[in-house]
Amino acid sequence: MLILGIESSCDETAAAILADGKTLLADVINSQVDIHALYGGVVPELASRQHIRNISHVVDTALKEAGLTLDQIDGLAVTEGPGLVGCLLVGHTYAKALSLVRQIPMVGVDHLTGHLLSIFLAEQHPAFPYIAMVASGGHSSIFLAEGPEKFKLLGRTRDDAAGEAFDKVAKLLGLGYPGGPFISRAAEEGDPEAINFPRAWLGRDNLDFSFSGLKTAVANYVSQHKKKNMELNIADLCASFQEAIVEVITTKTLRAASQNGCRNIVLAGGVGANPRLRELMLNRGGAENKSVFLTPKRFCTDNAAMIALAGYFKFRGNAEICPDSDVYSRSTFS
Ligand code: KG4
Ligand code: ZN
């Protein structure tokens, strides 16, 4: 079964072709980072317009890369939400048009579900059930994954997402956009214990997150240094900030695993590409006798391969194949 996946929920226009839920024949991502970097964050209007410019070319390139024509595609999978509505509409409308004109069945896919299943694009993946930590620019949530269409939300952020905190702190420090990679690179030279930034535990058994206090603590630290004309050690600052985030994410993920008697743990989402988070999750997971599966870095950040994969599971199940579906901005998990 050949699935063409299309993703346009934020600032990446992407298309991928997946054979039988296993073999990736094409994986094309057109990133708009250079456009949004000028503004220090994604500008929704510019993003939608750029998706319109990119979409046909990205899909055509994927088909060419796979050596296929549209006639050979068995199913379309497109991101329906959550995300920026104007952006989602571009991919969704494009897929609907293809579906209707070319008579190809189409399923709408939830973007978070894509992240939750992206581990199946790796050679090493767990069997169900597993605890999945999805840390991205829009979400920081822990799920119990019981099946390819069965996810139970265990905890989520009450304010900023982890990636959002990375991006906002990087902007404050003038490091560039998106912030995560800049901060993790700067942190390599720094001391993670140099500054004791707050960790929001929110109670002993709690699985929710809160990162806005940490962001404010960094802003206060920076402004106090500026007021006193003291030089900032950016490497120490980044390493200490990063440590505060990865420590909370790792601790809560392991907590979720023990609360649910689950041995398998999956790390996914853009922040899942963070080298220190990957290291800590492996080390601490190993020490607690857990099997930790790290989503390959290229599938952590937004891509259409995970959308094609989630679509494959939907086609294989009892998916409603319905080109009348609509996009949505907010997560449907509660
Ligand atoms: O999953 P993703 O591509 O998009 C969303 O669904 O939000 O995640 C993007 C986020 C950004 O906030 C970016 O700063 C963060 O992932 N990110 C990282 C790293 N690479 C990307 N955060 C920390 N360390 C990284 N190495
Ligand atoms: Zn994402």
PDB file of C-alpha atoms in Angstrom, residues 2-159:
ATOM      1  CA  LEU A   2       1.461   3.341  -1.090  1.00  0.00           C
ATOM      2  CA  ILE A   3       0.539   6.338   1.058  1.00  0.00           C
ATOM      3  CA  LEU A   4       1.286   9.942   0.188  1.00  0.00           C
ATOM      4  CA  GLY A   5       1.533  12.007   3.385  1.00  0.00           C
ATOM      5  CA  ILE A   6       1.182  15.792   3.428  1.00  0.00           C
ATOM      6  CA  GLU A   7       2.076  18.063   6.351  1.00  0.00           C
ATOM      7  CA  SER A   8       1.606  21.851   6.587  1.00  0.00           C
ATOM      8  CA  SER A   9       0.601  22.559  10.200  1.00  0.00           C
ATOM      9  CA  CYS A  10       3.296  25.106  10.983  1.00  0.00           C
ATOM     10  CA  ASP A  11       6.346  26.289   9.039  1.00  0.00           C
ATOM     11  CA  GLU A  12       7.347  23.151   7.166  1.00  0.00           C
ATOM     12  CA  THR A  13       5.714  22.133   3.888  1.00  0.00           C
ATOM     13  CA  ALA A  14       6.334  18.413   3.648  1.00  0.00           C
ATOM     14  CA  ALA A  15       5.361  15.392   1.567  1.00  0.00           C
ATOM     15  CA  ALA A  16       6.417  11.776   1.966  1.00  0.00           C
ATOM     16  CA  ILE A  17       5.619   8.446   0.371  1.00  0.00           C
ATOM     17  CA  LEU A  18       5.545   5.343   2.520  1.00  0.00           C
ATOM     18  CA  ALA A  19       5.182   1.772   1.238  1.00  0.00           C
ATOM     19  CA  ASP A  20       3.328  -0.745   3.419  1.00  0.00           C
ATOM     20  CA  GLY A  21       3.883   1.334   6.542  1.00  0.00           C
ATOM     21  CA  LYS A  22       7.576   0.443   6.451  1.00  0.00           C
ATOM     22  CA  THR A  23       9.635   1.682   3.543  1.00  0.00           C
ATOM     23  CA  LEU A  24      10.068   5.381   3.058  1.00  0.00           C
ATOM     24  CA  LEU A  25      10.315   6.022  -0.687  1.00  0.00           C
ATOM     25  CA  ALA A  26      10.412   9.816  -0.461  1.00  0.00           C
ATOM     26  CA  ASP A  27      10.657  12.338   2.343  1.00  0.00           C
ATOM     27  CA  VAL A  28      10.640  15.972   1.234  1.00  0.00           C
ATOM     28  CA  ILE A  29      10.653  18.892   3.663  1.00  0.00           C
ATOM     29  CA  ASN A  30      10.649  22.508   2.594  1.00  0.00           C
ATOM     30  CA  SER A  31      11.454  24.553   5.675  1.00  0.00           C
ATOM     31  CA  GLN A  32      10.508  28.211   5.968  1.00  0.00           C
ATOM     32  CA  VAL A  33      12.989  28.812   8.789  1.00  0.00           C
ATOM     33  CA  ASP A  34      14.884  31.519   6.894  1.00  0.00           C
ATOM     34  CA  ILE A  35      11.702  33.549   6.400  1.00  0.00           C
ATOM     35  CA  HIS A  36      10.534  33.368  10.022  1.00  0.00           C
ATOM     36  CA  ALA A  37      14.032  33.739  11.514  1.00  0.00           C
ATOM     37  CA  LEU A  38      13.862  37.435  10.544  1.00  0.00           C
ATOM     38  CA  TYR A  39      10.960  37.844  12.993  1.00  0.00           C
ATOM     39  CA  GLY A  40      12.223  35.500  15.725  1.00  0.00           C
ATOM     40  CA  GLY A  41       9.197  33.208  15.386  1.00  0.00           C
ATOM     41  CA  VAL A  42       6.604  31.868  12.980  1.00  0.00           C
ATOM     42  CA  VAL A  43       4.436  34.585  11.384  1.00  0.00           C
ATOM     43  CA  PRO A  44       1.189  32.710  10.565  1.00  0.00           C
ATOM     44  CA  GLU A  45       0.194  34.799   7.543  1.00  0.00           C
ATOM     45  CA  LEU A  46       3.603  34.465   5.934  1.00  0.00           C
ATOM     46  CA  ALA A  47       3.630  30.755   6.686  1.00  0.00           C
ATOM     47  CA  SER A  48       0.284  30.112   4.961  1.00  0.00           C
ATOM     48  CA  ARG A  49       1.323  32.086   1.918  1.00  0.00           C
ATOM     49  CA  GLN A  50       4.593  30.196   1.706  1.00  0.00           C
ATOM     50  CA  HIS A  51       2.763  26.844   1.947  1.00  0.00           C
ATOM     51  CA  ILE A  52       0.668  27.894  -1.057  1.00  0.00           C
ATOM     52  CA  ARG A  53       3.837  28.625  -3.023  1.00  0.00           C
ATOM     53  CA  ASN A  54       5.495  25.355  -1.960  1.00  0.00           C
ATOM     54  CA  ILE A  55       2.855  22.675  -1.854  1.00  0.00           C
ATOM     55  CA  SER A  56       2.649  21.543  -5.491  1.00  0.00           C
ATOM     56  CA  HIS A  57       6.390  21.510  -5.895  1.00  0.00           C
ATOM     57  CA  VAL A  58       6.941  19.572  -2.658  1.00  0.00           C
ATOM     58  CA  VAL A  59       4.373  16.898  -3.617  1.00  0.00           C
ATOM     59  CA  ASP A  60       5.748  16.648  -7.176  1.00  0.00           C
ATOM     60  CA  THR A  61       9.279  16.295  -5.825  1.00  0.00           C
ATOM     61  CA  ALA A  62       8.193  13.482  -3.496  1.00  0.00           C
ATOM     62  CA  LEU A  63       6.560  11.613  -6.386  1.00  0.00           C
ATOM     63  CA  LYS A  64       9.643  12.117  -8.528  1.00  0.00           C
ATOM     64  CA  GLU A  65      11.945  10.971  -5.704  1.00  0.00           C
ATOM     65  CA  ALA A  66       9.894   7.790  -5.329  1.00  0.00           C
ATOM     66  CA  GLY A  67       9.692   7.264  -9.104  1.00  0.00           C
ATOM     67  CA  LEU A  68       5.893   7.161  -8.931  1.00  0.00           C
ATOM     68  CA  THR A  69       2.898   8.912 -10.436  1.00  0.00           C
ATOM     69  CA  LEU A  70      -0.283   9.906  -8.607  1.00  0.00           C
ATOM     70  CA  ASP A  71      -2.122   7.021 -10.287  1.00  0.00           C
ATOM     71  CA  GLN A  72      -0.021   4.595  -8.271  1.00  0.00           C
ATOM     72  CA  ILE A  73      -0.854   6.167  -4.889  1.00  0.00           C
ATOM     73  CA  ASP A  74      -3.363   4.112  -2.873  1.00  0.00           C
ATOM     74  CA  GLY A  75      -4.143   6.633  -0.153  1.00  0.00           C
ATOM     75  CA  LEU A  76      -3.620  10.220   0.923  1.00  0.00           C
ATOM     76  CA  ALA A  77      -2.923  11.179   4.542  1.00  0.00           C
ATOM     77  CA  VAL A  78      -2.972  14.836   5.485  1.00  0.00           C
ATOM     78  CA  THR A  79      -2.496  16.717   8.743  1.00  0.00           C
ATOM     79  CA  GLU A  80      -5.858  17.984   9.960  1.00  0.00           C
ATOM     80  CA  GLY A  81      -4.724  19.623  13.203  1.00  0.00           C
ATOM     81  CA  PRO A  82      -3.662  20.859  15.646  1.00  0.00           C
ATOM     82  CA  GLY A  83      -1.738  23.751  14.149  1.00  0.00           C
ATOM     83  CA  LEU A  84      -2.106  27.122  12.468  1.00  0.00           C
ATOM     84  CA  VAL A  85      -5.461  27.040  10.695  1.00  0.00           C
ATOM     85  CA  GLY A  86      -4.348  29.039   7.647  1.00  0.00           C
ATOM     86  CA  CYS A  87      -1.380  26.685   7.220  1.00  0.00           C
ATOM     87  CA  LEU A  88      -3.399  23.510   7.766  1.00  0.00           C
ATOM     88  CA  LEU A  89      -5.959  24.644   5.211  1.00  0.00           C
ATOM     89  CA  VAL A  90      -3.351  24.746   2.462  1.00  0.00           C
ATOM     90  CA  GLY A  91      -2.270  21.100   2.824  1.00  0.00           C
ATOM     91  CA  HIS A  92      -5.777  19.926   3.629  1.00  0.00           C
ATOM     92  CA  THR A  93      -7.419  21.665   0.686  1.00  0.00           C
ATOM     93  CA  TYR A  94      -4.685  20.457  -1.638  1.00  0.00           C
ATOM     94  CA  ALA A  95      -5.171  16.862  -0.466  1.00  0.00           C
ATOM     95  CA  LYS A  96      -8.957  17.141  -0.754  1.00  0.00           C
ATOM     96  CA  ALA A  97      -8.634  18.397  -4.319  1.00  0.00           C
ATOM     97  CA  LEU A  98      -6.270  15.548  -5.227  1.00  0.00           C
ATOM     98  CA  SER A  99      -8.583  13.068  -3.584  1.00  0.00           C
ATOM     99  CA  LEU A 100     -11.677  14.278  -5.419  1.00  0.00           C
ATOM    100  CA  VAL A 101     -10.130  14.828  -8.817  1.00  0.00           C
ATOM    101  CA  ARG A 102      -7.961  11.698  -8.869  1.00  0.00           C
ATOM    102  CA  GLN A 103     -10.342   9.504  -6.852  1.00  0.00           C
ATOM    103  CA  ILE A 104      -7.725   8.624  -4.215  1.00  0.00           C
ATOM    104  CA  PRO A 105      -9.073   7.803  -0.733  1.00  0.00           C
ATOM    105  CA  MET A 106      -7.993  10.331   1.883  1.00  0.00           C
ATOM    106  CA  VAL A 107      -7.725  10.306   5.668  1.00  0.00           C
ATOM    107  CA  GLY A 108      -7.140  13.252   7.982  1.00  0.00           C
ATOM    108  CA  VAL A 109      -4.358  12.707  10.507  1.00  0.00           C
ATOM    109  CA  ASP A 110      -3.763  14.291  13.885  1.00  0.00           C
ATOM    110  CA  HIS A 111      -0.325  15.921  14.017  1.00  0.00           C
ATOM    111  CA  LEU A 112       0.348  14.741  17.581  1.00  0.00           C
ATOM    112  CA  THR A 113      -0.578  11.194  16.592  1.00  0.00           C
ATOM    113  CA  GLY A 114       2.065  11.520  13.879  1.00  0.00           C
ATOM    114  CA  HIS A 115       4.679  12.415  16.508  1.00  0.00           C
ATOM    115  CA  LEU A 116       3.433   9.604  18.778  1.00  0.00           C
ATOM    116  CA  LEU A 117       3.898   7.003  16.021  1.00  0.00           C
ATOM    117  CA  SER A 118       7.090   8.427  14.469  1.00  0.00           C
ATOM    118  CA  ILE A 119       9.164   5.842  16.362  1.00  0.00           C
ATOM    119  CA  PHE A 120       7.855   3.226  13.888  1.00  0.00           C
ATOM    120  CA  LEU A 121       9.926   4.947  11.203  1.00  0.00           C
ATOM    121  CA  ALA A 122      13.008   3.802  13.131  1.00  0.00           C
ATOM    122  CA  GLU A 123      14.565   0.364  12.854  1.00  0.00           C
ATOM    123  CA  GLN A 124      14.204  -0.158  16.584  1.00  0.00           C
ATOM    124  CA  HIS A 125      10.735   0.397  17.925  1.00  0.00           C
ATOM    125  CA  PRO A 126       8.748  -0.932  20.861  1.00  0.00           C
ATOM    126  CA  ALA A 127       5.610  -3.020  20.889  1.00  0.00           C
ATOM    127  CA  PHE A 128       2.520  -1.433  22.461  1.00  0.00           C
ATOM    128  CA  PRO A 129       2.043  -0.282  25.149  1.00  0.00           C
ATOM    129  CA  TYR A 130       4.607   2.451  25.582  1.00  0.00           C
ATOM    130  CA  ILE A 131       4.884   5.769  27.353  1.00  0.00           C
ATOM    131  CA  ALA A 132       5.461   8.540  24.815  1.00  0.00           C
ATOM    132  CA  MET A 133       6.850  11.937  25.646  1.00  0.00           C
ATOM    133  CA  VAL A 134       6.070  14.415  22.875  1.00  0.00           C
ATOM    134  CA  ALA A 135       8.042  17.612  23.407  1.00  0.00           C
ATOM    135  CA  SER A 136       7.770  20.101  20.571  1.00  0.00           C
ATOM    136  CA  GLY A 137       7.236  23.763  19.815  1.00  0.00           C
ATOM    137  CA  GLY A 138       3.508  23.477  20.378  1.00  0.00           C
ATOM    138  CA  HIS A 139       3.148  20.605  22.844  1.00  0.00           C
ATOM    139  CA  SER A 140       4.721  18.976  25.874  1.00  0.00           C
ATOM    140  CA  SER A 141       2.582  15.975  26.658  1.00  0.00           C
ATOM    141  CA  ILE A 142       2.959  12.491  28.065  1.00  0.00           C
ATOM    142  CA  PHE A 143       0.793   9.725  26.637  1.00  0.00           C
ATOM    143  CA  LEU A 144       0.192   6.075  27.272  1.00  0.00           C
ATOM    144  CA  ALA A 145       0.178   4.575  23.768  1.00  0.00           C
ATOM    145  CA  GLU A 146      -1.925   1.416  23.866  1.00  0.00           C
ATOM    146  CA  GLY A 147      -2.380   0.934  20.122  1.00  0.00           C
ATOM    147  CA  PRO A 148      -1.848   2.868  16.873  1.00  0.00           C
ATOM    148  CA  GLU A 149      -5.140   4.679  17.391  1.00  0.00           C
ATOM    149  CA  LYS A 150      -5.380   4.460  21.169  1.00  0.00           C
ATOM    150  CA  PHE A 151      -3.599   7.133  23.159  1.00  0.00           C
ATOM    151  CA  LYS A 152      -4.337   8.216  26.700  1.00  0.00           C
ATOM    152  CA  LEU A 153      -3.188  11.690  27.707  1.00  0.00           C
ATOM    153  CA  LEU A 154      -1.435  11.492  31.098  1.00  0.00           C
ATOM    154  CA  GLY A 155       0.023  14.978  31.415  1.00  0.00           C
ATOM    155  CA  ARG A 156       0.467  18.179  29.456  1.00  0.00           C
ATOM    156  CA  THR A 157       1.909  21.640  29.833  1.00  0.00           C
ATOM    157  CA  ARG A 158      -0.162  24.195  31.673  1.00  0.00           C
ATOM    158  CA  ASP A 159       1.490  27.120  29.887  1.00  0.00           C
TER     159      ASP A 159
END
